[in-house]
Tab-separated table of C-alpha atoms and ligand atoms in Angstrom:
chain	number	residue	atom	x	y	z
N	23	MET	CA	-18.067	3.086	20.197
N	24	PHE	CA	-19.318	-0.360	19.389
N	25	LYS	CA	-21.920	-0.457	22.158
N	26	LYS	CA	-23.534	2.591	20.652
N	27	ALA	CA	-23.528	1.020	17.196
N	28	LEU	CA	-25.092	-2.164	18.547
N	29	ALA	CA	-28.129	-0.332	19.795
N	30	GLY	CA	-29.076	0.268	16.177
N	31	ILE	CA	-29.250	-3.393	15.209
N	32	GLY	CA	-31.528	-4.582	17.948
N	33	ALA	CA	-29.209	-7.349	19.108
N	34	GLY	CA	-27.330	-5.118	21.469
N	35	ALA	CA	-28.411	-6.788	24.688
N	36	LEU	CA	-27.293	-10.240	23.562
N	37	LEU	CA	-23.934	-9.224	22.163
N	38	PHE	CA	-23.222	-6.822	24.968
N	39	GLY	CA	-23.938	-9.620	27.400
N	40	LEU	CA	-21.388	-11.821	25.660
N	41	ALA	CA	-18.807	-9.077	25.669
N	42	ALA	CA	-19.352	-8.357	29.321
N	43	CYS	CA	-18.817	-11.892	30.521
N	44	GLY	CA	-16.317	-12.996	27.897
N	45	GLY	CA	-13.566	-10.587	28.723
N	46	GLY	CA	-10.882	-13.123	29.595
N	47	ASP	CA	-8.513	-11.827	26.908
N	48	GLY	CA	-8.621	-8.273	28.078
N	49	GLY	CA	-12.092	-7.882	26.723
N	50	SER	CA	-13.602	-5.360	24.422
N	51	ASP	CA	-15.132	-3.161	27.018
N	52	GLY	CA	-13.589	-0.065	25.555
N	53	GLY	CA	-11.870	0.403	28.908
N	54	ASP	CA	-13.026	2.995	31.417
N	55	ASP	CA	-9.670	4.653	30.844
N	56	GLY	CA	-10.451	5.002	27.137
N	57	SER	CA	-8.172	2.166	26.112
N	58	LEU	CA	-9.379	0.115	23.170
N	59	VAL	CA	-8.952	-3.381	21.810
N	60	ILE	CA	-8.069	-3.037	18.136
N	61	GLY	CA	-7.825	-5.898	15.640
N	62	PHE	CA	-5.377	-5.150	12.827
N	63	ALA	CA	-5.613	-7.365	9.739
N	64	GLN	CA	-2.350	-6.522	7.987
N	65	VAL	CA	-1.502	-7.529	4.393
N	66	GLY	CA	1.765	-9.342	5.078
N	67	ALA	CA	5.477	-8.635	5.337
N	68	GLU	CA	6.294	-8.397	1.632
N	69	SER	CA	8.335	-5.196	1.653
N	70	ALA	CA	10.333	-2.760	3.760
N	71	TRP	CA	7.346	-0.437	3.456
N	72	ARG	CA	5.064	-3.056	5.013
N	73	THR	CA	7.448	-3.850	7.854
N	74	ALA	CA	7.757	-0.154	8.658
N	75	ASN	CA	3.991	0.246	8.509
N	76	SER	CA	3.385	-2.655	10.909
N	77	LYS	CA	5.904	-1.237	13.351
N	78	SER	CA	4.432	2.254	13.137
N	79	VAL	CA	0.947	0.954	13.954
N	80	GLN	CA	2.177	-1.364	16.744
N	81	ASP	CA	4.270	1.385	18.346
N	82	ALA	CA	1.475	3.930	18.129
N	83	ALA	CA	-1.066	1.545	19.666
N	84	GLU	CA	1.277	0.821	22.537
N	85	ALA	CA	2.044	4.495	23.082
N	86	ALA	CA	-1.676	5.253	23.173
N	87	GLY	CA	-2.298	2.475	25.691
N	88	HIS	CA	-4.467	0.359	23.376
N	89	THR	CA	-4.334	-3.421	22.933
N	90	LEU	CA	-3.493	-4.322	19.332
N	91	LYS	CA	-4.301	-7.796	18.071
N	92	PHE	CA	-2.043	-8.131	15.039
N	93	ASN	CA	-2.513	-10.570	12.168
N	94	ASP	CA	-0.116	-11.017	9.224
N	95	ALA	CA	-2.067	-12.606	6.344
N	96	GLN	CA	0.966	-13.312	4.137
N	97	GLN	CA	-0.703	-11.542	1.190
N	98	ASP	CA	-3.514	-14.131	1.217
N	99	GLN	CA	-7.059	-12.769	1.133
N	100	GLU	CA	-8.575	-15.934	2.636
N	101	LYS	CA	-6.292	-15.615	5.647
N	102	GLN	CA	-7.210	-11.955	5.982
N	103	ILE	CA	-10.923	-12.732	5.904
N	104	GLU	CA	-10.349	-15.359	8.617
N	105	ALA	CA	-8.477	-12.790	10.701
N	106	VAL	CA	-11.330	-10.301	10.410
N	107	ARG	CA	-13.821	-13.017	11.402
N	108	GLY	CA	-11.609	-13.816	14.396
N	109	PHE	CA	-11.679	-10.180	15.455
N	110	ILE	CA	-15.463	-10.137	15.123
N	111	ASN	CA	-15.698	-13.230	17.337
N	112	GLN	CA	-13.439	-11.616	19.895
N	113	GLN	CA	-15.632	-8.512	19.784
N	114	VAL	CA	-12.791	-6.059	19.471
N	115	ASP	CA	-13.761	-2.393	19.612
N	116	VAL	CA	-12.479	-1.455	16.156
N	117	ILE	CA	-11.161	-3.514	13.247
N	118	VAL	CA	-8.380	-2.037	11.126
N	119	LEU	CA	-8.116	-3.714	7.736
N	120	ALA	CA	-5.413	-3.209	5.095
N	121	PRO	CA	-7.141	-5.143	2.293
N	122	VAL	CA	-4.698	-7.059	0.109
N	123	VAL	CA	-6.967	-6.676	-2.951
N	124	GLU	CA	-9.922	-4.375	-3.669
N	125	THR	CA	-12.677	-6.917	-4.285
N	126	GLY	CA	-14.287	-9.746	-2.308
N	127	TRP	CA	-14.869	-7.973	1.009
N	128	THR	CA	-18.640	-7.459	0.992
N	129	ASP	CA	-19.587	-10.490	3.120
N	130	VAL	CA	-17.055	-10.084	5.897
N	131	LEU	CA	-17.521	-6.317	6.072
N	132	GLN	CA	-21.247	-6.928	6.358
N	133	GLU	CA	-20.594	-9.392	9.186
N	134	ALA	CA	-18.570	-6.736	11.034
N	135	GLU	CA	-21.350	-4.213	10.536
N	136	ASP	CA	-23.959	-6.704	11.758
N	137	ALA	CA	-21.828	-7.247	14.864
N	138	GLY	CA	-21.671	-3.500	15.410
N	139	ILE	CA	-17.893	-3.334	15.030
N	140	PRO	CA	-16.648	-0.385	12.990
N	141	VAL	CA	-14.026	-1.074	10.323
N	142	VAL	CA	-11.299	1.433	9.462
N	143	LEU	CA	-9.292	0.795	6.306
N	144	ALA	CA	-5.583	1.471	6.594
N	145	ASP	CA	-3.331	1.804	3.547
N	146	ARG	CA	-5.210	0.010	0.741
N	147	GLY	CA	-8.809	0.565	-0.307
N	148	VAL	CA	-11.732	-1.607	-1.417
N	149	GLU	CA	-14.042	-1.300	-4.409
N	150	ALA	CA	-16.533	1.559	-4.387
N	151	ALA	CA	-19.515	-0.805	-4.018
N	152	ASP	CA	-18.366	-1.587	-0.450
N	153	GLU	CA	-17.939	2.029	0.610
N	154	ASP	CA	-20.864	1.966	3.029
N	155	LEU	CA	-19.367	-1.006	4.876
N	156	TYR	CA	-16.350	0.797	6.342
N	157	VAL	CA	-16.147	4.057	8.212
N	158	THR	CA	-13.078	5.686	6.725
N	159	ARG	CA	-9.755	5.019	5.002
N	160	LEU	CA	-6.400	6.429	6.013
N	161	GLY	CA	-3.626	5.885	3.492
N	162	SER	CA	-1.940	7.079	0.345
N	163	ASP	CA	-3.517	8.476	-2.783
N	164	PHE	CA	-2.111	5.795	-5.083
N	165	ALA	CA	-3.469	7.385	-8.264
N	166	GLU	CA	-1.673	10.587	-7.331
N	167	GLU	CA	1.547	8.603	-6.828
N	168	GLY	CA	1.081	7.187	-10.326
N	169	ARG	CA	0.466	10.684	-11.703
N	170	LYS	CA	3.670	11.943	-10.092
N	171	ALA	CA	5.619	9.117	-11.735
N	172	GLY	CA	3.869	9.865	-15.035
N	173	ALA	CA	4.647	13.579	-14.848
N	174	TRP	CA	8.368	12.850	-14.503
N	175	ALA	CA	8.313	10.309	-17.338
N	176	ALA	CA	6.372	12.627	-19.641
N	177	GLU	CA	8.864	15.423	-19.033
N	178	THR	CA	11.969	13.238	-19.181
N	179	PHE	CA	11.004	11.572	-22.455
N	180	ALA	CA	9.169	14.480	-24.099
N	181	ALA	CA	11.832	14.798	-26.800
N	182	ASP	CA	12.022	11.046	-27.486
N	183	ALA	CA	10.910	11.211	-31.119
N	184	ASP	CA	10.745	7.492	-31.909
N	185	GLY	CA	8.461	6.685	-28.970
N	186	THR	CA	9.258	5.796	-25.369
N	187	LYS	CA	9.383	2.052	-24.778
N	188	ILE	CA	8.128	1.146	-21.315
N	189	LEU	CA	8.234	-1.952	-19.124
N	190	GLU	CA	5.939	-1.991	-16.112
N	191	LEU	CA	6.229	-4.124	-12.975
N	192	GLN	CA	2.816	-4.007	-11.378
N	193	GLY	CA	2.066	-4.637	-7.719
N	194	THR	CA	-0.197	-7.436	-6.490
N	195	THR	CA	-2.911	-8.096	-9.073
N	196	GLY	CA	-6.193	-6.532	-7.990
N	197	SER	CA	-4.660	-4.439	-5.205
N	198	ALA	CA	-5.539	-0.769	-4.912
N	199	PRO	CA	-1.925	0.454	-5.274
N	200	ALA	CA	-1.355	-1.676	-8.397
N	201	ASN	CA	-4.602	-0.556	-10.012
N	202	ASP	CA	-4.197	3.109	-9.161
N	203	ARG	CA	-0.458	3.511	-9.670
N	204	LYS	CA	-1.003	2.127	-13.156
N	205	SER	CA	-4.025	4.238	-14.052
N	206	GLY	CA	-2.539	7.460	-12.641
N	207	PHE	CA	0.711	6.952	-14.539
N	208	PHE	CA	-0.795	6.337	-17.960
N	209	GLU	CA	-3.444	9.000	-17.416
N	210	VAL	CA	-0.680	11.618	-17.289
N	211	LEU	CA	1.302	10.152	-20.207
N	212	ASP	CA	-1.852	10.340	-22.314
N	213	ALA	CA	-2.770	13.811	-21.078
N	214	GLU	CA	0.753	15.056	-21.860
N	215	GLY	CA	0.619	13.480	-25.302
N	216	LEU	CA	3.744	11.369	-24.822
N	217	ASN	CA	4.459	9.026	-27.707
N	218	TYR	CA	4.957	5.728	-25.859
N	219	GLU	CA	4.554	1.986	-26.111
N	220	ILE	CA	3.946	-0.458	-23.228
N	221	VAL	CA	6.325	-3.202	-24.307
N	222	ASP	CA	5.256	-5.428	-21.405
N	223	SER	CA	3.441	-5.120	-18.093
N	224	GLN	CA	3.204	-7.925	-15.516
N	225	SER	CA	2.695	-8.310	-11.783
N	226	GLY	CA	5.709	-8.873	-9.549
N	227	ASN	CA	3.456	-9.076	-6.482
N	228	PHE	CA	5.381	-6.299	-4.700
N	229	THR	CA	8.301	-8.633	-3.853
N	230	ALA	CA	11.968	-8.526	-4.885
N	231	GLU	CA	12.013	-12.203	-5.900
N	232	GLU	CA	9.027	-11.939	-8.208
N	233	GLY	CA	10.162	-8.558	-9.526
N	234	LYS	CA	13.488	-10.108	-10.488
N	235	ALA	CA	11.873	-13.183	-12.065
N	236	VAL	CA	9.451	-11.098	-14.134
N	237	MET	CA	12.264	-8.799	-15.277
N	238	GLU	CA	14.252	-11.855	-16.369
N	239	THR	CA	11.272	-12.929	-18.450
N	240	PHE	CA	10.959	-9.432	-19.927
N	241	ILE	CA	14.628	-9.538	-20.895
N	242	THR	CA	14.345	-12.999	-22.441
N	243	THR	CA	11.246	-11.999	-24.386
N	244	HIS	CA	12.116	-8.480	-25.516
N	245	GLY	CA	15.802	-7.909	-24.814
N	246	LEU	CA	16.757	-4.563	-23.340
N	247	ASP	CA	17.953	-2.764	-26.466
N	248	GLY	CA	15.682	0.147	-27.168
N	249	ILE	CA	13.827	-0.125	-23.859
N	250	ASP	CA	13.777	3.323	-22.272
N	251	LEU	CA	11.979	3.040	-18.969
N	252	LEU	CA	11.057	0.596	-16.224
N	253	TYR	CA	8.184	1.695	-14.005
N	254	ALA	CA	8.147	-0.487	-10.858
N	255	HIS	CA	5.185	-0.060	-8.524
N	256	ASN	CA	7.425	-0.484	-5.453
N	257	ASP	CA	11.040	-0.494	-4.335
N	258	GLU	CA	11.392	-4.251	-3.879
N	259	MET	CA	10.339	-5.097	-7.428
N	260	GLY	CA	12.581	-2.328	-8.765
N	261	LEU	CA	15.530	-3.635	-6.753
N	262	GLY	CA	14.908	-7.187	-7.931
N	263	ALA	CA	14.713	-5.948	-11.527
N	264	ILE	CA	17.999	-4.070	-11.123
N	265	GLN	CA	19.696	-7.366	-10.287
N	266	ALA	CA	18.236	-8.974	-13.395
N	267	ILE	CA	19.359	-6.044	-15.536
N	268	GLU	CA	22.889	-6.214	-14.142
N	269	GLU	CA	23.037	-9.984	-14.633
N	270	ALA	CA	22.086	-9.341	-18.269
N	271	GLY	CA	25.155	-7.117	-18.574
N	272	LYS	CA	23.294	-3.793	-18.741
N	273	VAL	CA	23.578	-0.688	-16.582
N	274	PRO	CA	20.396	0.144	-14.628
N	275	GLY	CA	19.725	3.871	-14.457
N	276	GLN	CA	21.617	4.431	-17.717
N	277	ASP	CA	20.783	1.789	-20.320
N	278	ILE	CA	17.258	1.831	-18.922
N	279	GLN	CA	15.818	4.514	-16.665
N	280	ILE	CA	13.964	3.365	-13.580
N	281	ILE	CA	11.124	4.788	-11.499
N	282	ILE	CA	10.244	3.183	-8.157
N	283	VAL	CA	7.533	3.917	-5.585
N	284	ASP	CA	7.979	3.829	-1.761
N	285	GLY	CA	11.336	5.418	-0.967
N	286	SER	CA	12.952	2.968	1.429
N	287	LYS	CA	16.593	3.303	2.484
N	288	ALA	CA	17.506	0.558	0.004
N	289	GLY	CA	15.604	2.375	-2.741
N	290	PHE	CA	17.392	5.648	-2.031
N	291	GLN	CA	20.741	3.859	-1.851
N	292	ALA	CA	20.076	2.516	-5.354
N	293	GLY	CA	19.347	6.101	-6.354
N	294	VAL	CA	22.627	7.330	-4.839
N	295	ASP	CA	24.384	4.518	-6.743
N	296	GLY	CA	22.877	5.828	-9.978
N	297	LYS	CA	20.665	2.776	-10.554
N	298	VAL	CA	17.313	4.480	-9.955
N	299	ASN	CA	16.294	7.734	-11.615
N	300	TYR	CA	13.116	8.798	-9.833
N	301	ILE	CA	11.479	7.950	-6.520
N	302	VAL	CA	7.849	8.582	-5.653
N	303	GLU	CA	7.455	8.499	-1.901
N	304	CYS	CA	4.817	6.364	-0.200
N	305	ASN	CA	4.686	7.003	3.525
N	306	PRO	CA	4.083	4.015	5.853
N	307	ALA	CA	4.488	5.892	9.151
N	308	PHE	CA	0.858	6.706	9.779
N	309	GLY	CA	0.468	4.753	13.053
N	310	PRO	CA	-0.083	7.818	15.277
N	311	GLN	CA	-2.582	9.313	12.818
N	312	LEU	CA	-4.348	5.946	12.617
N	313	MET	CA	-4.760	5.839	16.402
N	314	GLU	CA	-6.454	9.254	16.292
N	315	VAL	CA	-8.834	8.018	13.626
N	316	VAL	CA	-9.569	4.788	15.527
N	317	GLU	CA	-10.220	6.704	18.745
N	318	ALA	CA	-12.570	9.087	16.960
N	319	VAL	CA	-14.439	6.197	15.355
N	320	ALA	CA	-14.684	4.352	18.700
N	321	ALA	CA	-16.133	7.530	20.197
N	322	GLY	CA	-18.885	7.450	17.575
N	323	GLU	CA	-17.507	10.232	15.392
N	324	THR	CA	-17.563	9.986	11.611
N	325	PRO	CA	-14.304	11.215	10.087
N	326	GLU	CA	-13.884	12.105	6.422
N	327	LYS	CA	-14.264	9.051	4.192
N	328	PHE	CA	-10.633	9.312	3.080
N	329	THR	CA	-7.614	10.922	4.722
N	330	PRO	CA	-4.522	11.025	2.484
N	331	VAL	CA	-1.023	10.703	3.916
N	332	GLU	CA	1.457	13.403	2.864
N	333	GLU	CA	4.187	12.327	0.424
N	334	GLY	CA	6.869	13.797	-1.843
N	335	VAL	CA	8.955	12.994	-4.930
N	336	PHE	CA	12.736	12.860	-5.386
N	337	ASP	CA	15.029	13.011	-8.420
N	338	ALA	CA	18.744	12.294	-8.795
N	339	THR	CA	19.736	15.728	-7.470
N	340	GLN	CA	18.068	14.931	-4.128
N	341	PHE	CA	18.865	11.261	-3.394
N	342	GLU	CA	22.071	11.790	-1.418
N	343	ALA	CA	20.706	14.523	0.834
N	344	GLU	CA	17.505	12.605	1.518
N	345	LEU	CA	19.020	9.155	2.214
N	346	PRO	CA	19.867	9.874	5.893
N	347	ASN	CA	16.272	10.990	6.490
N	348	ARG	CA	14.703	7.727	5.407
N	349	GLN	CA	13.126	5.792	8.254
N	350	PHE	CA	12.598	2.393	6.644
T	8	LIG	O1	3.931	0.403	-1.877
T	8	LIG	C1	4.398	-1.823	-1.226
T	8	LIG	C2	3.698	-2.740	-0.331
T	8	LIG	O2	0.046	-0.942	-0.065
T	8	LIG	C3	1.189	1.113	-0.231
T	8	LIG	O3	2.341	-2.380	-0.454
T	8	LIG	C4	1.293	-0.328	0.005
T	8	LIG	C5	2.246	-1.062	-0.903
T	8	LIG	C6	3.677	-0.556	-0.926
T	8	LIG	O4	3.973	-4.029	-0.521
T	8	LIG	O5	5.774	-1.768	-1.028
């Protein structure tokens, strides 16, 4: 755990001394009973996925008897960096970071390393240059999610002779899921030789409001006639876009086919209602698995650099049967 890591930086005695006498908040002594103090720098509360993810981590920490210090950064990187600095000052045992975007983490990750506090990434990743500054990442393979969406689109529109016209609602600019869901999707369309055109592609920041507003702009700019497919990087943006499409007098799921990523109850309900054509699952319920990883890291073990969460895909024939199984 962090005491062990401190030995390596030569400042162990000083910092350990601070930890030992500063334990008024429950301390970061790693607990003789194995309980840990974990700082969790969460992205925000922008989606049903995120809310479910926060709850999964909070419940799992409680069940495991650990103290979780939870911070909601409202999708603001500056706030997240401040939260991580706060956790360093409090000398938590392990920091869990779900980085809102991929870049800009080098300094604060270095500060955590200098303080001997291991960082575990949950959900989103950071740029490759910072790989040495965190221990491991537990989360989804976003590129694979994009490939799954691309495989369905390539098959569905294979016979579309005059070219498939695509609108894309990207997630938060610079975030790992936006970058990778995009690249995975178009990688497969290209590999499958689909004749397509990206009519427009903008960020809707993973929220329903922005997804709706961007779709309204798409409709004003391009109309919807001849548009074949909307690829929304999450449920909320897809659901917001559906409203915009309906307000424009068109039928989502028919006049324009729609792919969403996440698979919330609301997303599946839209599928059952015929408004969504394909759902790529992204699983937020990795709290228990995260606790295992955090405990291993605190015990000085080095897990695999990346542990993917298991996820499926669902088409129209499966929406109704799957809806009751959805947990968020
Ligand atoms: O798909 C989206 C959320 O990072 C996987 O963030 C997560 C994404 C998820 O806002 O709904």
